[in-house]
């Protein structure tokens, strides 16, 4: 204990865990006798670890679905994380950038060691087996500690009861085509489950964009973007939603003198960072703006001064009557639609401006920028496509880019360019891989074909009926039919639907209706709060498992990681939980999941490949027989470019790039040169389809007989929305506003990864989670910056402090996405500012569309009695034990 006499407090690292939790973690992790933990005498919630002698660095996964992908390392001594750091494996440069972590990743120790970590299995105090007990107390009940044996026995009994009495359709597994879950495989083997689907993050890009020639993520390499005159950020806010290298690349482009344009309802953090020119557009009206742009270009073009007629004529179909596809079932073309031939309405900039709010002069100015004389890189994210009525937005954006000829040549591209690979597209130089857990990305072995649309699933559970139209996520489309359904069990494995999907209040009612709910979590997420039994799971730092999201990353690197801690408290892995349940319902788990979890972890690295300068792939990681023996896994020795243990220790392998290397890429380059010899493989015509009959047929199939039928059309026409701008008027012609005159949209926020990580005190202090409103609107309501406002509609309400700004369009409210709702029992008001308190759970313009960014609300200065202290001062969500 001599070290105790020489503790240097400057070396101590703050943690979020309370002193008692820190000591418990030390004991559970098998700490050495001489480990030292001291608490701050001023703040006992701050734990200090001893000096770092003998500590070891571990590369660990930042496993969240945040939109980025970064390297995090933790310094461990005696089973305790002393501090964290990010990538320092090599110097940082544009050719060889580090993968630096953001504030969320650097604060993950507060998530792993948080005072709110779930420690043992629990059941709701008022819950009764097979009946549910008092279901109205879900979400407000006290909890009782139970053993793992009891918990798994209870769950197995409830699954058996539901299957025997109501059939497998009565079990709703909330996990979107088994993205990362083991329970989906178990439930499939047990007879199946009701699934769900929706457009989710990528919005309507996920519907049909590939069939008219613009697959998600197909754009140019970062070294080619250096040839651009303009980079158009269409709703693209990478500084918040794709933190890390994408914004680093933007900084480089900015240094080269490339000009930036930002299109969206707010002047975002990324727009400010890039010193972009702002083109304001109301939420959900981007397709109207594009029609106005097209009209502006058509009416002002002089012999190809704005429009690349050669590209349109050679490389597209459907723009005009002379270039229609052979598959067309109508004689409508895009040019005549814009000029009003079919409906008598010219889609002029003036027409568009009335809907989208973009000034006419800015529409004409943007049309000039998008003209064929400029090299333009158009990068969209999913926000404009996460709206009701946005079915045609991706095709419309492709069309306006095609009019300017912005495909297949240096400095020109257009598409959905979100997430970790933004501004650096093309074939992967380093391929990450999945570990091989069966049925990821598919529900192929699920015998039940019932699939809820996620935008209306709570309503489906409450009413006992839903519209079945296939499985949009799996590109399985069928004619809608109404089906009756009786959900009795809800299973939440590793999602948080009650918080992340539309209409939390209706979701709560759905949770309180069914017979049984169980959830797996490491802290009290919303799904767990309203469950009957909660199972504590390991974080990814405490188990060797294949982390699904790590296969999604920058094309130039791959990540390695290993277990750095033993499971804390009584937590178990998802694998062990699924195995325990499978055994209790009479299934052989090894026939369902044939390998141990460590094997899938190993496979995810062994299967990585790297491209040489000839475009050929070979193994990335060198694996020896000694490696296989040491880790107790199966495989074959192989020769790669980095040793296995070094890869795990470094946590990353990144290829060093240079301008003019063999890895440059321009999407559709060969196609542009000779479209007949190099057709687009995903389209029927082999060309970019401005008129796409297959797209029209798909939407006609899934929308046929649909309550809110919308004729999506083979052309990228403007569509009316549900809860869009025009619906904010009770009388559109006379411009009389209705009861909910403001459009609410959400923004991904650096404090959270969707709904995850909202419990981290450091992040709560750094990002205060206000509601952003326009200054002119605020002045009319007597609201000042920092005032508490009440935002509400028929679905619910919340209070938050207002951030008053001229960087928000009039009539728009912007809410950070994913806050964990804190609903006051007396008033029903949420004090956390959860966006999905207000979003609507109804049928949308097409089945499967998630229309989060089209929500109508009103707000005013709050005059009630609820208090709203800073979020980082709130107590963490520790279950109340009865």
PDB file of N, CA and C in Angstrom, residues 111-143:
ATOM      1  N   UNK A 111     -20.524   5.368 -19.347  1.00  0.00           N
ATOM      2  CA  UNK A 111     -21.603   4.451 -19.667  1.00  0.00           C
ATOM      3  C   UNK A 111     -21.318   3.064 -19.094  1.00  0.00           C
ATOM      4  N   UNK A 112     -20.076   2.616 -19.239  1.00  0.00           N
ATOM      5  CA  UNK A 112     -19.711   1.291 -18.743  1.00  0.00           C
ATOM      6  C   UNK A 112     -19.768   1.243 -17.218  1.00  0.00           C
ATOM      7  N   UNK A 113     -19.249   2.289 -16.562  1.00  0.00           N
ATOM      8  CA  UNK A 113     -19.179   2.313 -15.104  1.00  0.00           C
ATOM      9  C   UNK A 113     -20.264   3.195 -14.477  1.00  0.00           C
ATOM     10  N   UNK A 114     -21.273   3.547 -15.238  1.00  0.00           N
ATOM     11  CA  UNK A 114     -22.275   4.466 -14.733  1.00  0.00           C
ATOM     12  C   UNK A 114     -23.004   3.945 -13.514  1.00  0.00           C
ATOM     13  N   UNK A 115     -23.405   4.867 -12.661  1.00  0.00           N
ATOM     14  CA  UNK A 115     -24.190   4.491 -11.479  1.00  0.00           C
ATOM     15  C   UNK A 115     -25.517   3.862 -11.867  1.00  0.00           C
ATOM     16  N   UNK A 116     -25.945   4.077 -13.125  1.00  0.00           N
ATOM     17  CA  UNK A 116     -27.217   3.527 -13.587  1.00  0.00           C
ATOM     18  C   UNK A 116     -27.069   2.189 -14.297  1.00  0.00           C
ATOM     19  N   UNK A 117     -25.869   1.597 -14.294  1.00  0.00           N
ATOM     20  CA  UNK A 117     -25.720   0.257 -14.868  1.00  0.00           C
ATOM     21  C   UNK A 117     -26.679  -0.706 -14.170  1.00  0.00           C
ATOM     22  N   UNK A 118     -27.380  -1.488 -14.959  1.00  0.00           N
ATOM     23  CA  UNK A 118     -28.249  -2.519 -14.391  1.00  0.00           C
ATOM     24  C   UNK A 118     -27.376  -3.654 -13.880  1.00  0.00           C
ATOM     25  N   UNK A 119     -27.636  -4.087 -12.650  1.00  0.00           N
ATOM     26  CA  UNK A 119     -26.707  -4.984 -11.965  1.00  0.00           C
ATOM     27  C   UNK A 119     -27.169  -6.437 -11.930  1.00  0.00           C
ATOM     28  N   UNK A 120     -28.486  -6.661 -11.984  1.00  0.00           N
ATOM     29  CA  UNK A 120     -28.993  -8.013 -11.841  1.00  0.00           C
ATOM     30  C   UNK A 120     -30.378  -8.079 -12.481  1.00  0.00           C
ATOM     31  N   UNK A 121     -30.872  -9.271 -12.765  1.00  0.00           N
ATOM     32  CA  UNK A 121     -32.227  -9.391 -13.342  1.00  0.00           C
ATOM     33  C   UNK A 121     -33.276  -8.829 -12.379  1.00  0.00           C
ATOM     34  N   UNK A 122     -34.319  -8.236 -12.943  1.00  0.00           N
ATOM     35  CA  UNK A 122     -35.389  -7.648 -12.133  1.00  0.00           C
ATOM     36  C   UNK A 122     -36.738  -7.965 -12.756  1.00  0.00           C
ATOM     37  N   UNK A 123     -37.733  -8.004 -11.895  1.00  0.00           N
ATOM     38  CA  UNK A 123     -39.109  -8.080 -12.372  1.00  0.00           C
ATOM     39  C   UNK A 123     -39.895  -6.932 -11.765  1.00  0.00           C
ATOM     40  N   UNK A 124     -40.891  -6.514 -12.498  1.00  0.00           N
ATOM     41  CA  UNK A 124     -41.762  -5.446 -12.020  1.00  0.00           C
ATOM     42  C   UNK A 124     -42.565  -5.941 -10.819  1.00  0.00           C
ATOM     43  N   UNK A 125     -42.680  -5.115  -9.795  1.00  0.00           N
ATOM     44  CA  UNK A 125     -43.277  -5.546  -8.527  1.00  0.00           C
ATOM     45  C   UNK A 125     -44.721  -5.989  -8.698  1.00  0.00           C
ATOM     46  N   UNK A 126     -45.480  -5.326  -9.535  1.00  0.00           N
ATOM     47  CA  UNK A 126     -46.905  -5.642  -9.698  1.00  0.00           C
ATOM     48  C   UNK A 126     -47.166  -6.650 -10.809  1.00  0.00           C
ATOM     49  N   UNK A 127     -46.079  -7.186 -11.384  1.00  0.00           N
ATOM     50  CA  UNK A 127     -46.244  -8.154 -12.475  1.00  0.00           C
ATOM     51  C   UNK A 127     -46.625  -9.520 -11.936  1.00  0.00           C
ATOM     52  N   UNK A 128     -47.498 -10.204 -12.668  1.00  0.00           N
ATOM     53  CA  UNK A 128     -47.878 -11.568 -12.337  1.00  0.00           C
ATOM     54  C   UNK A 128     -47.687 -12.446 -13.572  1.00  0.00           C
ATOM     55  N   UNK A 129     -47.116 -13.621 -13.417  1.00  0.00           N
ATOM     56  CA  UNK A 129     -46.902 -14.506 -14.557  1.00  0.00           C
ATOM     57  C   UNK A 129     -48.194 -14.817 -15.295  1.00  0.00           C
ATOM     58  N   UNK A 130     -48.100 -14.855 -16.618  1.00  0.00           N
ATOM     59  CA  UNK A 130     -49.150 -15.275 -17.553  1.00  0.00           C
ATOM     60  C   UNK A 130     -50.317 -14.303 -17.663  1.00  0.00           C
ATOM     61  N   UNK A 131     -50.491 -13.412 -16.712  1.00  0.00           N
ATOM     62  CA  UNK A 131     -51.578 -12.429 -16.806  1.00  0.00           C
ATOM     63  C   UNK A 131     -51.039 -11.008 -16.990  1.00  0.00           C
ATOM     64  N   UNK A 132     -49.827 -10.771 -16.565  1.00  0.00           N
ATOM     65  CA  UNK A 132     -49.246  -9.431 -16.628  1.00  0.00           C
ATOM     66  C   UNK A 132     -49.469  -8.626 -15.372  1.00  0.00           C
ATOM     67  N   UNK A 133     -50.360  -9.080 -14.506  1.00  0.00           N
ATOM     68  CA  UNK A 133     -50.639  -8.314 -13.295  1.00  0.00           C
ATOM     69  C   UNK A 133     -51.227  -6.961 -13.642  1.00  0.00           C
ATOM     70  N   UNK A 134     -50.863  -5.942 -12.885  1.00  0.00           N
ATOM     71  CA  UNK A 134     -51.358  -4.587 -13.135  1.00  0.00           C
ATOM     72  C   UNK A 134     -50.501  -3.950 -14.233  1.00  0.00           C
ATOM     73  N   UNK A 135     -50.980  -4.042 -15.463  1.00  0.00           N
ATOM     74  CA  UNK A 135     -50.205  -3.553 -16.608  1.00  0.00           C
ATOM     75  C   UNK A 135     -50.097  -2.032 -16.626  1.00  0.00           C
ATOM     76  N   UNK A 136     -51.040  -1.365 -15.976  1.00  0.00           N
ATOM     77  CA  UNK A 136     -51.030   0.105 -15.981  1.00  0.00           C
ATOM     78  C   UNK A 136     -49.816   0.664 -15.251  1.00  0.00           C
ATOM     79  N   UNK A 137     -49.147  -0.166 -14.452  1.00  0.00           N
ATOM     80  CA  UNK A 137     -47.986   0.304 -13.704  1.00  0.00           C
ATOM     81  C   UNK A 137     -46.677   0.135 -14.465  1.00  0.00           C
ATOM     82  N   UNK A 138     -46.759  -0.409 -15.685  1.00  0.00           N
ATOM     83  CA  UNK A 138     -45.538  -0.450 -16.490  1.00  0.00           C
ATOM     84  C   UNK A 138     -45.017   0.969 -16.682  1.00  0.00           C
ATOM     85  N   UNK A 139     -43.763   1.165 -16.384  1.00  0.00           N
ATOM     86  CA  UNK A 139     -43.149   2.484 -16.518  1.00  0.00           C
ATOM     87  C   UNK A 139     -43.099   3.275 -15.231  1.00  0.00           C
ATOM     88  N   UNK A 140     -43.911   2.899 -14.240  1.00  0.00           N
ATOM     89  CA  UNK A 140     -43.930   3.636 -12.967  1.00  0.00           C
ATOM     90  C   UNK A 140     -43.789   2.713 -11.760  1.00  0.00           C
ATOM     91  N   UNK A 141     -43.741   1.414 -11.996  1.00  0.00           N
ATOM     92  CA  UNK A 141     -43.731   0.431 -10.917  1.00  0.00           C
ATOM     93  C   UNK A 141     -42.359   0.372 -10.245  1.00  0.00           C
ATOM     94  N   UNK A 142     -42.324  -0.192  -9.047  1.00  0.00           N
ATOM     95  CA  UNK A 142     -41.067  -0.528  -8.398  1.00  0.00           C
ATOM     96  C   UNK A 142     -40.578  -1.871  -8.947  1.00  0.00           C
ATOM     97  N   UNK A 143     -39.313  -2.185  -8.644  1.00  0.00           N
ATOM     98  CA  UNK A 143     -38.688  -3.392  -9.174  1.00  0.00           C
ATOM     99  C   UNK A 143     -38.248  -4.304  -8.033  1.00  0.00           C
TER     100      UNK A 143
END
